[in-house]
Each structure stands twice: as structure tokens, then as C-alpha cells.
Amino acid sequence: FPFNPSGANCPPLGLESLRVDDSQIQASSYLRTGLGPHRGRLNMQAGIEDGDLYDGAWCADYKDRHQWLEVDALHLTLFTGVILQGRNSIWSWDWVETYKVQLSNDSVNWETCMNGTEEAIFEGNRDLETPVLGLLPVPTVARFIRINPQTWYSKGTICLRAEILGCRVHDSNDIYSSEQEPGSKDALDFRHHNYKEMRTLMKSVAEKCPDITRIYTIGKSYMGLKLYVMEISDNPGKHELGEPEFRYVAGMHGNEALGRELLLNLMQYLCSEYKKGNQRIVRLITETRIHLLPSMNPDGYEVAYEKGSELAGWAEGRYTFEGIDLNHNFPDLNNIMWDAQEIAADASKVSNHYIPIPEYYTKENATVAPETRAVINWMQDIPFVLSANLHGGELVVTYPFDCTRDWAPQENTPTADDAFFRWLASVYASTHLVMANPDRRICHYEDFQLHNNIINGGAWHTVPGSMNDFSYLHTNCFEVTVELSCDKFPHVSELPIEWENNKESLLVYMEQVHRGIKGVVRDKLTKQGIADAIIKVEDHGHDIRSAADGDYWRLLNPGEYKVVVWAEGYIPSRRQCTVGTEPLPSICDFTLSKTPIQRLKEIRAKGGKVPQDLQLQLRALRLRKLRSNGVTLCSVRSC
């Protein structure tokens, strides 16, 4: 059987990705249920409570060299290596320092892995989190494998998390040998792309579909890597009146690599399907301006990429080169708004949108990553309507607010658009093939199926300064976070499966940008669009504003809405707008007339003559003002 002696060509069996079922993992003993063999998976995360059902490793009940963790590969497998980690815990320090490996075809007769004429002793861990690879001196074919700890941290006990590397071997006696490995029929470039390879792939897509693509940059990382965006539209480079702008952002945490690859897959898929004439894709690209940012934190990704999918651990590459977590790096506008509401005599008068960035955040010495500043400028330049921020390490969709009031660690903190955010989150979660599976195993310690795989961000854990909250409070854009997979950095062999898990979700979520109402706010006389007109939906405490050309988009669930629009120098306009159940926007245009005072100012500024109709309007306005002030009016005769 051909193999690379390094074992690099053999993928993980899938302890971390959960392809290996709990029933395939056994142990000699275990300390308690929460430290059972099913918890001995690479990068398994523990619950907060010590001693709960969801601890962060398998731990043996006894401290001796007869303990073992066993994995049944189900098929004959060429085993090439073992990756080991210590126990994930904030309370305990436990790891295995050396171990042996044993192999079997029947789980009864075992042979110890040899290094020449001696039993091989593998080096394990020296800390809790760093994964350590142990390659078998001679890759060996078997069905079962055991990890047999020999020594462990002197102040701890026998605890470990593991992944097994192995290639399935063809076996004519295997009744399941004809089973087809899951994958994808789409001809996409399924691999992990470093920075240079990502640029090359994006360029190749642009060359294949030059009429609908444009590559641009929004800034640079701390280390000078450009933040590339792929735009896909029937008129790339131009905002079309009435056409909504959509964005996907991935790689905010550099080691959460799946989102990056999914967006690279998505741009390839949209290009090829558009060329084939796929009507769904043609309609999406024709009616939407799509922006894909596959790597918001390229510096962090390069660190994780160098280590590889199994050896990067849970956190390596998460932060920027400066050590900043981009998910906490945006201005905290939530507390600015809430504080203003508390001290205001009338909380309804406090601005609920377009909240300005605080002065402290704009100073040169502020701890703001260049990547964050680049994304903020991008948000301010383009009138985005809908977005999703792709993460990894869990299976759930979260929606704003992410930050809780009064710094509560966990508390449901809904926005004024809670119903629509729940809809958005449900759209992605209900079409994700793994999230939608009621029989799936939980990733770590929280069962999000109890919430239909969606949760308010604050109800999960508070995140001050999140991109979702900033997007909602500083711009018109609604944004959710998608936790795509239990495994942050899936092995390359898992990428086709993950694409299939997420493909429909990625498409149907983009289509939600066309829900609600949209229209153009125009000047009655000039017919020109009015920028920054405020669109207020009654009984919804969150306003939006029109874009530079006067067009606007207001995401709403089906129903009847009273909408008021006003702009500086104009008389407000009110009308009823109806949103239907079909995923099409209801057109709700507004025409505003300038106030008499505004018209007078403009005429005087130009040195023109005041027309008679305006004189009459101004006179009527003065009379109404006098009456409201209690002044008695009379004719010359009666006085």
C-alpha cells in the first residue's frame, strides 16, 4: 500500500469533526461520565462548571500504566499517527507525557507498536492545549487502535484528547466497503489556500467571469497583507439604484479556516453556475451586488496554516499579529445608546441608528487593529443591507445584540428587530445539513438544538464591541454570526463535505436581502434622490437612512407597516407599506416637498424672487405659529 512515511497523506479519522461516533470510542476506565471516552476528542472544550457532564477530556479512573483509550475505525485502516492534547480545564492541569500505541484487528489480541526491537514510546504533552503529533515508526494496517499512557504530569492524572491519522484500506471482506465516501459533485478547488494561493484563485475566478466580477482591496493587515474582496454583480464596480448590497466576511479569527474556504468555494460556484445559465444564480447576481471578504485576519490565518489543520490547536492564529481579537475590537455603541436612553427625559428621542463613533476610538493611540479600521471604512463606503460573519468551532447562528446590558455575562438582549433577526438566523440554521439534523451530537457542552440552533448573542455570552452590533447601530446593515462547524480548521478531506453542508444555507441567506420594503426617496420638484433621509417604521425602534442616490432597503417580516420618511428641510411623508410572504421586496417610494422656510433660504441664497405661492405658504405658517402661541387674531374692522 503506497504511503508517505510522514503520514501526511493520511487524514484524521474524525474524532474532532465527530465523524467518529461516540460508540466507536472505548476506555479501560473513566473518572466520571463527564470525563468518559466520548470526551477524548482533539480540541474538545469543557463546560464552565467543574464536574459537570461536559468536561474537556477522557480521564482514567486509575493512575497506572494499564489504562487505555481505544478507537474502532470500523474498517481496516493504515494507521500512521496519533495527535495528543491535555485536558481542557480552567480548574485542573492534566496531561499525558509519554504513551505507547497498540493495534488490533479484533479488539482482543493486541500488538504494541515497535521501534525496531523495542516497544515504541511516544512523546506526549507538556501543557494543556498544544497538540503533539506522534508518527508510527512503521505505518500499520489494523482496525482498532489504543493509546496506552505511560507517564503523566506529576501533579495531575491521566487525561487526554486525541485524533488518529489513518487511511482506509480496501478490504473485500468488508460488507461496508462499497459505501461511497461523502463528498461534493461541484468541481471546486477543495484545499486550504495560503495568502498567495488565495490571491491566485480569486484572480482565476475573475478571469473566468470578467463580466460579473471585480477584485478590490479595503486595506492592509498589520503585516501588510491586503484585505481582498471579490465583488460579484452584473455591473461590478457600480452601485445600481435600488439594488441591495450584500456581504459575507470570513476569517475574523485567523484559525477558523472553514469560512475562508467556503467563500472561495462560493465565488467559484457563482461564476460557474452563472456561465451555465442557472436561473437561480443568474437572478441572484443580476438583482444583488455581492461582496465576499474571505480573510479579515490574514496574519492570523498564516500562523494557523503553517501549523496545519490538526496542530494549530484551539487558539493559535485566532488573534491578529498584535494580539487583538477582532470580534471585540469595534466601537461599543450599545452602551452609548443605553446610557443616553437612561438619562434622557424621553428615551424615544434618543438616536437608535447611525450612532457616531466615540472620540476615544478615533485617536491614534487607541487599541484598534488596522484590519478593524479597514472594515469600518468599508461599511461606511457601501450601503450594505445584509451580512453574515462566518466563524467556526460550534454549530449555531447568533444574532444581535451580542453585548448585554449592565455587563451581565449571559442575558437575552434583543434588538428592535428581534423577530426579523430570528428569521435570518433560522433561514441559515434550518438549511444547514448538520444543524438541521435532529440526531447530531453536540459539539462541546451546549445543546443548541434546544433553541433550534439559533441564539441571541448576549444569551450565549456577552461580546462588547462586536462587528454585528456595530453594523446594526452605525449602519443600515443587519448582520448575524454563523458558527459553521464543530471543527474550526477541518482537514482538507472534510472540505467537500462542509461545502455541501453549507451550500444551500449560503445561497438562501443571501436571498433574504430581498425581503421587506425598498424604494427611493425623491425631491418632489427636482425628482432627484435625497440622501440621508430617515426611514422610520412605526412601532419599530430602529430607523435607517437612504443611500447617496436616495434609495433605501428596510428588512421586515410580512405584515402591514406605517412608514414615515423625513429629511432636513423637507416636510415628512407618511404611507402604509405592505410586505408579502414571497421573498420579493415591496416597492414603497416617497416624494418629499421642501418646507417653505427651506425654499425661501434657497431662493434668497440665489438672489431670486419669492413666488406668490411661497409667500402665501409663509403667511399661513406665521398665522399658525401665532395661534399656537395664544395670540388673538382679528380683522382691521373688528379691532
XYZ file of C-alpha atoms in Angstrom:
639
model
C 0.000 0.000 0.000
C 1.586 3.322 -1.041
C 2.080 5.804 1.756
C 4.128 8.817 2.682
C 6.377 7.894 5.630
C 5.473 11.197 7.290
C 1.849 10.135 7.388
C 0.921 13.461 5.828
C -1.240 11.819 3.181
C -3.474 10.089 5.736
C -6.343 12.185 7.070
C -7.739 12.174 10.612
C -10.344 9.522 11.343
C -12.623 12.290 12.587
C -12.625 12.383 16.389
C -12.568 16.175 16.260
C -15.009 16.525 13.368
C -17.365 13.977 15.016
C -17.251 11.600 12.023
C -16.158 9.051 14.618
C -19.248 8.213 16.659
C -19.215 8.028 20.474
C -19.897 4.288 20.195
C -16.544 3.826 18.426
C -14.547 5.097 21.423
C -13.946 2.898 24.498
C -11.706 3.185 27.549
C -10.249 0.991 30.281
C -11.943 3.183 32.901
C -13.111 6.743 33.378
C -13.261 9.107 36.313
C -16.914 10.088 35.762
C -19.415 10.471 32.926
C -18.227 13.958 32.017
C -14.705 12.569 31.600
C -15.780 9.488 29.648
C -14.087 8.204 26.471
C -16.519 10.165 24.250
C -14.871 13.355 25.548
C -11.376 12.305 24.452
C -11.568 14.219 21.166
C -8.983 16.713 19.911
C -9.903 20.311 20.837
C -12.940 19.248 22.884
C -13.962 22.228 25.031
C -15.190 21.882 28.603
C -18.167 23.495 30.269
C -17.569 26.218 32.846
C -18.729 24.159 35.825
C -16.142 21.752 37.228
C -17.537 18.239 37.484
C -20.394 18.690 35.011
C -21.362 16.305 32.212
C -19.187 18.101 29.703
C -15.557 18.065 30.796
C -12.648 18.597 28.457
C -11.010 15.183 28.036
C -11.116 11.485 28.768
C -9.638 10.868 32.218
C -8.872 7.387 33.563
C -10.230 6.345 36.951
C -6.874 4.860 37.970
C -3.304 6.129 37.839
C -1.449 3.187 36.342
C 0.073 2.032 33.051
C -2.797 -0.334 32.272
C -5.158 2.463 31.213
C -6.069 2.946 27.578
C -8.327 4.830 25.161
C -9.472 2.702 22.212
C -10.849 3.757 18.826
C -12.635 1.442 16.393
C -12.034 2.660 12.827
C -14.793 0.269 11.644
C -12.687 -0.640 8.602
C -9.152 -1.884 8.019
C -7.033 1.242 8.249
C -3.410 2.108 7.652
C -2.671 3.893 10.923
C 0.114 6.466 10.604
C -0.005 8.674 13.678
C -1.602 9.961 16.858
C -2.151 13.578 17.921
C -2.487 14.217 21.642
C -3.630 17.120 23.830
C -4.094 17.555 27.561
C -7.364 18.255 29.346
C -9.214 21.460 28.613
C -9.958 22.978 32.024
C -9.636 26.242 33.923
C -9.501 24.295 37.182
C -7.225 21.291 36.595
C -3.854 20.622 34.984
C -3.759 17.142 33.466
C -1.912 15.667 30.513
C -0.097 12.546 29.324
C 3.666 12.946 28.868
C 4.520 9.593 27.220
C 2.439 6.756 25.794
C 2.501 3.527 23.807
C 0.296 2.606 20.841
C -1.341 -0.795 20.464
C -3.101 -2.199 17.387
C -5.630 -4.983 16.833
C -7.907 -6.493 14.218
C -10.429 -7.924 16.688
C -10.105 -5.823 19.887
C -8.989 -8.988 21.714
C -5.442 -9.651 20.528
C -3.234 -6.594 20.691
C 0.256 -5.844 19.412
C 2.307 -2.940 20.688
C 3.796 -0.628 18.070
C 7.529 -1.348 17.829
C 10.520 0.879 17.171
C 12.939 -1.671 15.877
C 13.239 -4.374 18.534
C 11.817 -2.222 21.346
C 8.320 -1.073 22.158
C 7.892 2.470 20.820
C 7.482 5.216 23.426
C 5.809 8.337 22.039
C 6.297 11.858 23.383
C 3.038 13.373 24.581
C 2.225 16.768 26.034
C 3.920 19.381 28.183
C 0.892 21.638 28.550
C -2.890 21.540 28.312
C -3.520 22.783 24.804
C -0.614 22.324 22.386
C -1.335 19.343 20.088
C 1.619 16.995 19.665
C 1.959 14.612 16.698
C 3.416 11.152 17.221
C 4.133 9.283 13.969
C 4.242 5.492 13.995
C 7.750 4.255 13.074
C 6.080 1.838 10.650
C 2.551 2.666 9.433
C 0.471 -0.408 10.215
C -2.825 -1.842 8.999
C -5.415 -2.724 11.653
C -8.996 -1.933 12.646
C -8.568 -0.926 16.295
C -6.020 1.358 17.920
C -5.271 2.038 21.585
C -3.413 4.873 23.269
C -1.718 3.480 26.388
C -0.389 6.255 28.711
C 2.938 5.516 30.421
C 3.687 8.750 32.272
C 1.690 11.873 33.025
C 2.022 15.285 34.657
C 3.198 14.622 38.201
C 0.632 16.937 39.819
C -2.243 15.689 37.667
C -3.813 12.492 36.453
C -4.232 10.525 33.191
C -6.269 12.746 30.872
C -6.056 13.226 27.131
C -7.763 14.404 23.981
C -6.772 12.701 20.747
C -7.020 12.457 16.983
C -5.951 9.421 14.974
C -4.408 9.606 11.491
C -5.148 6.772 9.111
C -6.020 5.806 5.544
C -8.845 3.378 4.891
C -7.674 0.158 3.214
C -9.734 -1.751 0.657
C -10.999 -4.991 2.169
C -13.006 -7.449 0.076
C -14.446 -8.981 3.259
C -15.793 -5.625 4.489
C -19.553 -5.569 3.914
C -19.458 -1.768 4.034
C -16.534 -1.421 1.596
C -18.837 -0.352 -1.264
C -20.123 2.618 0.746
C -19.354 5.826 -1.060
C -17.345 8.396 0.848
C -19.308 11.630 1.251
C -18.145 14.476 -0.934
C -19.357 17.038 -3.472
C -20.257 16.890 -7.149
C -19.207 20.511 -7.633
C -15.833 20.836 -9.369
C -14.279 23.293 -6.926
C -10.755 23.766 -5.627
C -11.147 21.940 -2.311
C -7.969 22.674 -0.353
C -6.647 25.118 2.193
C -5.237 28.178 0.450
C -2.488 30.298 1.936
C -2.370 34.015 1.124
C -0.607 33.619 -2.218
C -2.840 30.730 -3.279
C -5.958 32.665 -2.261
C -4.946 35.582 -4.480
C -4.266 33.207 -7.375
C -7.660 31.532 -7.005
C -9.524 34.849 -6.828
C -7.683 36.035 -9.925
C -8.606 32.845 -11.791
C -12.302 33.337 -10.952
C -12.136 36.934 -12.171
C -10.551 35.783 -15.437
C -13.254 33.147 -15.987
C -16.096 35.588 -15.268
C -14.768 39.080 -16.096
C -18.255 40.464 -16.807
C -19.607 39.797 -13.311
C -16.540 40.031 -11.034
C -14.192 42.628 -9.616
C -11.397 42.201 -7.086
C -10.627 45.155 -4.835
C -8.889 45.766 -1.518
C -10.208 47.592 1.527
C -6.894 47.974 3.363
C -3.988 46.007 4.778
C -3.285 43.854 7.804
C -0.695 44.813 10.410
C 1.891 42.753 8.474
C 0.940 44.397 5.193
C -1.200 41.664 3.660
C -4.012 43.133 1.575
C -7.627 42.521 2.573
C -9.065 41.318 -0.724
C -12.758 41.429 -1.601
C -14.428 39.688 -4.523
C -17.417 41.596 -5.885
C -19.951 39.628 -7.925
C -22.582 41.646 -9.771
C -23.937 42.174 -13.290
C -22.396 45.671 -13.134
C -19.267 45.259 -10.985
C -17.825 48.416 -9.529
C -21.097 50.335 -9.587
C -23.953 50.780 -7.137
C -27.192 50.462 -9.096
C -30.245 52.364 -7.922
C -32.495 50.043 -5.945
C -30.102 47.075 -5.969
C -29.196 45.917 -2.446
C -25.611 45.363 -1.326
C -24.722 42.111 0.473
C -21.517 40.965 2.170
C -20.011 37.814 3.674
C -16.998 38.215 5.977
C -14.813 35.267 6.984
C -11.550 34.762 8.815
C -12.080 37.337 11.573
C -10.393 34.712 13.746
C -7.498 33.520 11.618
C -7.606 29.900 12.774
C -11.299 29.498 11.921
C -10.416 28.487 8.401
C -13.614 26.913 7.126
C -15.357 30.239 6.395
C -12.410 31.349 4.275
C -12.594 28.208 2.134
C -16.391 28.363 1.859
C -16.220 31.890 0.434
C -13.542 30.815 -2.041
C -15.824 27.904 -2.965
C -18.793 30.268 -3.239
C -17.112 32.652 -5.668
C -16.094 29.703 -7.880
C -19.597 28.252 -7.709
C -21.371 31.527 -8.533
C -19.083 32.076 -11.516
C -19.516 28.573 -12.976
C -23.279 28.399 -12.364
C -23.810 31.851 -13.890
C -21.990 30.712 -17.023
C -24.166 27.567 -17.134
C -27.294 29.741 -17.007
C -28.509 28.510 -13.610
C -31.562 30.764 -13.291
C -31.413 30.994 -9.510
C -27.790 32.174 -9.640
C -28.366 34.480 -12.622
C -31.251 36.152 -10.775
C -29.210 36.494 -7.575
C -26.258 38.110 -9.362
C -28.463 40.319 -11.538
C -30.509 41.628 -8.618
C -27.835 41.792 -5.897
C -24.384 43.300 -5.534
C -22.421 40.649 -3.599
C -19.150 41.286 -1.744
C -17.049 38.409 -0.345
C -14.187 39.103 2.106
C -12.635 35.639 2.674
C -9.861 36.667 5.076
C -10.327 39.555 7.501
C -7.333 38.422 9.580
C -4.785 37.094 7.059
C -1.866 37.409 9.519
C -3.569 35.086 11.991
C -4.501 32.646 9.254
C -0.912 32.321 8.044
C 0.166 31.343 11.589
C -2.524 28.640 11.794
C -1.874 27.476 8.218
C 1.808 26.889 8.971
C 0.876 24.529 11.812
C -1.849 22.755 9.839
C -5.419 21.765 10.494
C -4.812 19.413 13.443
C -1.740 21.018 15.018
C -2.862 24.651 15.187
C -4.847 23.929 18.341
C -7.895 25.829 19.508
C -6.456 29.346 19.621
C -3.252 29.633 17.572
C -3.857 32.205 14.831
C -7.121 33.408 16.380
C -5.767 36.881 17.100
C -4.082 39.439 14.854
C -0.313 39.804 14.796
C -0.734 42.449 17.517
C -2.705 40.028 19.688
C -6.091 41.735 19.109
C -9.347 39.776 18.999
C -11.170 41.465 16.128
C -14.525 40.270 17.458
C -14.157 42.650 20.427
C -12.420 45.473 18.567
C -15.292 47.517 17.138
C -16.656 50.593 18.973
C -19.087 49.674 21.754
C -22.080 51.708 20.595
C -24.553 49.633 22.626
C -23.675 51.181 25.959
C -23.516 54.664 24.447
C -27.119 54.244 23.291
C -28.327 52.595 26.510
C -26.663 55.224 28.726
C -28.251 58.024 26.677
C -31.666 56.379 26.988
C -31.346 56.145 30.783
C -30.610 59.829 31.309
C -32.972 61.154 28.633
C -36.290 62.685 29.675
C -37.847 60.938 26.660
C -35.967 57.774 25.660
C -37.821 57.637 22.321
C -35.978 60.808 21.281
C -32.562 59.144 21.653
C -30.974 58.177 18.337
C -31.390 54.456 17.668
C -29.291 54.259 14.494
C -26.234 55.839 12.878
C -24.731 56.270 16.332
C -21.412 58.070 15.793
C -18.069 56.528 16.634
C -16.848 57.863 20.016
C -13.901 60.237 20.032
C -11.638 57.982 22.136
C -11.839 55.318 19.424
C -10.563 57.646 16.680
C -7.341 58.623 18.472
C -4.031 57.358 17.102
C -3.099 55.554 20.327
C -6.446 53.709 20.518
C -6.127 49.903 20.518
C -7.743 49.479 17.140
C -6.397 46.983 14.616
C -5.778 48.221 11.055
C -7.990 45.330 9.949
C -10.875 46.725 12.033
C -10.395 50.260 10.716
C -10.398 48.925 7.146
C -13.688 47.093 7.644
C -15.302 50.141 9.299
C -14.325 52.340 6.341
C -15.711 49.668 4.006
C -19.022 49.657 5.898
C -19.212 53.431 5.650
C -18.449 53.497 1.909
C -21.012 50.949 0.744
C -24.714 50.935 1.769
C -24.792 47.281 2.841
C -28.205 45.865 3.679
C -27.420 42.355 4.921
C -24.321 40.482 6.054
C -23.102 37.370 7.832
C -19.867 36.907 9.733
C -18.541 33.335 9.344
C -16.856 31.713 12.352
C -16.121 28.140 13.456
C -15.863 25.839 16.450
C -19.611 25.421 17.068
C -22.846 24.791 15.204
C -25.205 27.693 15.838
C -26.286 31.025 14.333
C -26.228 34.012 16.692
C -27.946 37.358 16.216
C -27.678 40.795 17.912
C -27.344 42.140 20.359
C -24.077 40.415 21.232
C -23.390 42.776 24.125
C -25.539 42.551 27.253
C -26.758 45.479 29.368
C -25.074 46.127 32.722
C -22.259 43.710 31.777
C -24.263 40.576 32.530
C -22.212 37.550 31.400
C -25.278 35.955 29.794
C -28.617 37.622 29.163
C -31.051 37.690 26.268
C -30.610 41.180 24.804
C -32.895 41.631 21.793
C -32.814 44.432 19.252
C -35.894 46.272 17.993
C -35.744 43.872 15.020
C -35.590 40.690 17.088
C -38.293 38.909 15.061
C -36.511 39.502 11.763
C -33.111 38.566 13.189
C -34.605 35.314 14.420
C -35.915 34.721 10.913
C -32.484 35.379 9.386
C -30.749 33.035 11.822
C -33.390 30.338 11.260
C -33.020 30.549 7.489
C -29.346 29.591 7.713
C -29.680 27.072 10.536
C -32.676 25.211 9.091
C -30.973 24.648 5.731
C -27.546 23.669 7.135
C -27.376 19.896 6.710
C -25.757 19.220 10.096
C -27.549 21.838 12.192
C -30.876 20.636 10.805
C -30.123 17.007 11.738
C -32.015 16.281 14.993
C -29.763 13.293 15.722
C -26.481 15.164 15.598
C -24.111 15.163 18.545
C -23.440 18.442 20.349
C -20.045 19.952 19.554
C -18.739 20.659 23.051
C -21.001 21.387 26.015
C -24.032 23.372 24.832
C -27.039 21.797 23.140
C -28.191 24.484 20.711
C -30.846 22.164 19.342
C -32.867 23.268 22.367
C -33.017 26.692 20.667
C -33.442 25.374 17.090
C -29.758 26.085 16.545
C -30.143 29.864 16.856
C -29.493 32.051 19.883
C -29.296 35.706 20.821
C -25.612 36.607 21.099
C -25.955 38.046 24.594
C -27.863 34.969 25.755
C -24.862 32.828 24.731
C -22.102 35.069 26.122
C -21.599 38.812 26.096
C -19.321 40.267 23.404
C -18.773 44.024 23.771
C -17.515 45.660 20.574
C -18.769 43.018 18.147
C -18.990 43.627 14.412
C -22.667 42.555 14.378
C -23.745 45.176 16.922
C -21.630 47.885 15.309
C -23.081 47.090 11.895
C -26.633 47.397 13.224
C -26.111 50.596 15.241
C -23.730 52.522 12.964
C -25.006 51.496 9.520
C -28.213 50.179 7.920
C -26.830 46.648 7.709
C -28.277 43.651 9.587
C -25.649 41.029 10.413
C -25.559 37.620 12.112
C -22.708 35.298 13.104
C -22.652 31.765 11.736
C -20.690 29.125 13.645
C -20.161 26.779 10.715
C -18.734 23.580 12.164
C -17.526 21.925 15.367
C -14.027 21.838 13.868
C -12.510 25.303 13.399
C -9.874 24.112 10.929
C -11.215 20.975 9.202
C -8.806 18.682 7.431
C -8.701 19.159 3.660
C -10.542 15.844 3.254
C -13.543 17.361 5.085
C -13.867 20.437 2.848
C -16.148 18.908 0.155
C -18.485 17.648 2.904
C -18.524 21.033 4.617
C -19.300 22.757 1.310
C -22.332 20.522 0.858
C -23.369 21.163 4.487
C -23.333 24.927 3.917
C -24.025 25.481 0.201
C -27.796 25.898 0.337
C -27.544 27.963 3.529
C -25.083 30.384 1.926
C -27.383 30.867 -1.074
C -30.720 31.121 0.716
C -29.303 33.556 3.269
C -28.158 35.914 0.500
C -31.657 35.824 -0.966
C -33.064 37.277 2.265
C -31.638 40.674 1.273
C -34.738 40.994 -0.918
C -37.259 40.774 1.937
C -39.109 43.764 3.369
C -39.607 47.098 1.645
C -37.407 49.176 -0.598
C -37.793 52.364 -2.573
C -36.381 55.743 -3.474
C -36.872 58.979 -1.562
C -37.039 61.849 -4.066
C -37.405 65.611 -4.108
C -40.866 66.482 -5.460
C -39.657 69.313 -7.715
C -36.275 68.084 -8.957
C -37.080 64.341 -8.878
C -33.555 63.848 -7.543
C -32.855 61.267 -4.846
C -32.485 62.569 -1.295
C -29.533 61.170 0.657
C -29.700 60.533 4.424
C -33.477 60.663 4.582
C -34.625 58.887 7.751
C -36.998 55.958 7.253
C -38.966 55.148 10.378
C -41.269 52.160 10.745
C -43.827 52.856 13.465
C -43.558 50.521 16.480
C -40.021 49.555 15.398
C -37.444 51.395 17.466
C -34.728 51.247 14.827
C -34.553 53.657 11.905
C -32.465 53.506 8.736
C -31.319 56.099 6.215
C -31.392 56.424 2.452
C -28.187 55.973 0.474
C -26.435 58.613 -1.625
C -28.872 58.224 -4.530
C -31.937 58.270 -2.292
C -32.599 54.528 -2.428
C -33.249 52.571 0.742
C -33.938 48.998 1.901
C -35.771 48.120 5.121
C -35.703 44.425 6.062
C -39.043 43.377 7.558
C -41.160 40.294 8.115
C -44.510 40.011 6.271
C -47.157 42.456 7.520
C -48.662 45.944 7.269
C -46.432 48.833 8.310
C -46.875 52.576 8.775
C -43.719 54.200 7.446
C -42.676 57.820 7.957
C -39.857 59.429 5.998
C -38.298 62.763 6.666
C -35.177 64.691 5.729
C -33.693 68.009 6.756
C -35.516 70.845 5.025
C -38.416 68.655 3.896
C -41.958 68.031 5.055
C -42.279 64.463 6.427
C -44.265 61.949 4.365
C -46.239 59.023 5.727
C -47.709 55.988 3.988
C -48.801 52.393 4.533
C -46.463 49.726 3.150
C -47.344 46.040 2.824
C -44.783 43.208 2.960
C -45.901 39.947 1.408
C -44.785 36.396 2.183
C -42.860 35.905 -1.060
C -39.118 36.697 -0.980
C -39.546 39.861 -3.026
C -39.274 43.440 -1.778
C -42.379 45.615 -1.710
C -41.758 48.889 -3.520
C -42.528 51.848 -1.280
C -41.296 55.117 -2.841
C -41.558 58.529 -1.177
C -41.671 62.025 -2.630
C -40.838 64.858 -0.235
C -41.641 68.531 -0.572
C -39.305 71.135 0.819
C -40.559 73.195 3.723
C -41.495 76.817 2.866
C -38.609 78.085 5.020
C -36.138 75.844 3.188
C -37.416 77.038 -0.188
C -37.102 80.676 0.976
C -33.498 80.089 2.113
C -32.545 78.601 -1.261
C -34.251 81.394 -3.248
C -32.609 84.114 -1.173
C -29.226 82.385 -1.488
C -29.578 82.602 -5.274
C -30.945 86.166 -5.157
C -34.209 85.126 -6.798
C -37.743 86.470 -6.481
C -40.090 84.809 -3.980
C -43.055 83.310 -5.917
C -46.613 84.101 -4.823
C -47.435 80.525 -3.748
C -44.470 80.540 -1.372
C -45.492 83.954 0.025
C -48.947 82.537 0.805
C -47.409 79.436 2.430
C -45.120 81.532 4.609
C -48.010 83.798 5.641
C -50.120 80.764 6.608
C -47.172 79.372 8.556
C -46.806 82.614 10.527
C -50.521 82.658 11.315
C -50.423 79.070 12.626
C -47.439 79.940 14.787
C -49.207 82.962 16.241
C -52.317 80.915 17.049
C -50.239 78.202 18.737
C -48.669 80.922 20.912
C -52.113 82.106 22.056
C -52.127 85.406 20.114
C -55.689 86.614 19.304
C -56.127 87.438 15.664
C -58.693 89.944 14.347
C -59.527 91.817 11.219
C -58.972 95.586 10.939
C -62.712 96.274 11.252
C -63.329 94.110 14.357
C -60.320 95.576 16.125
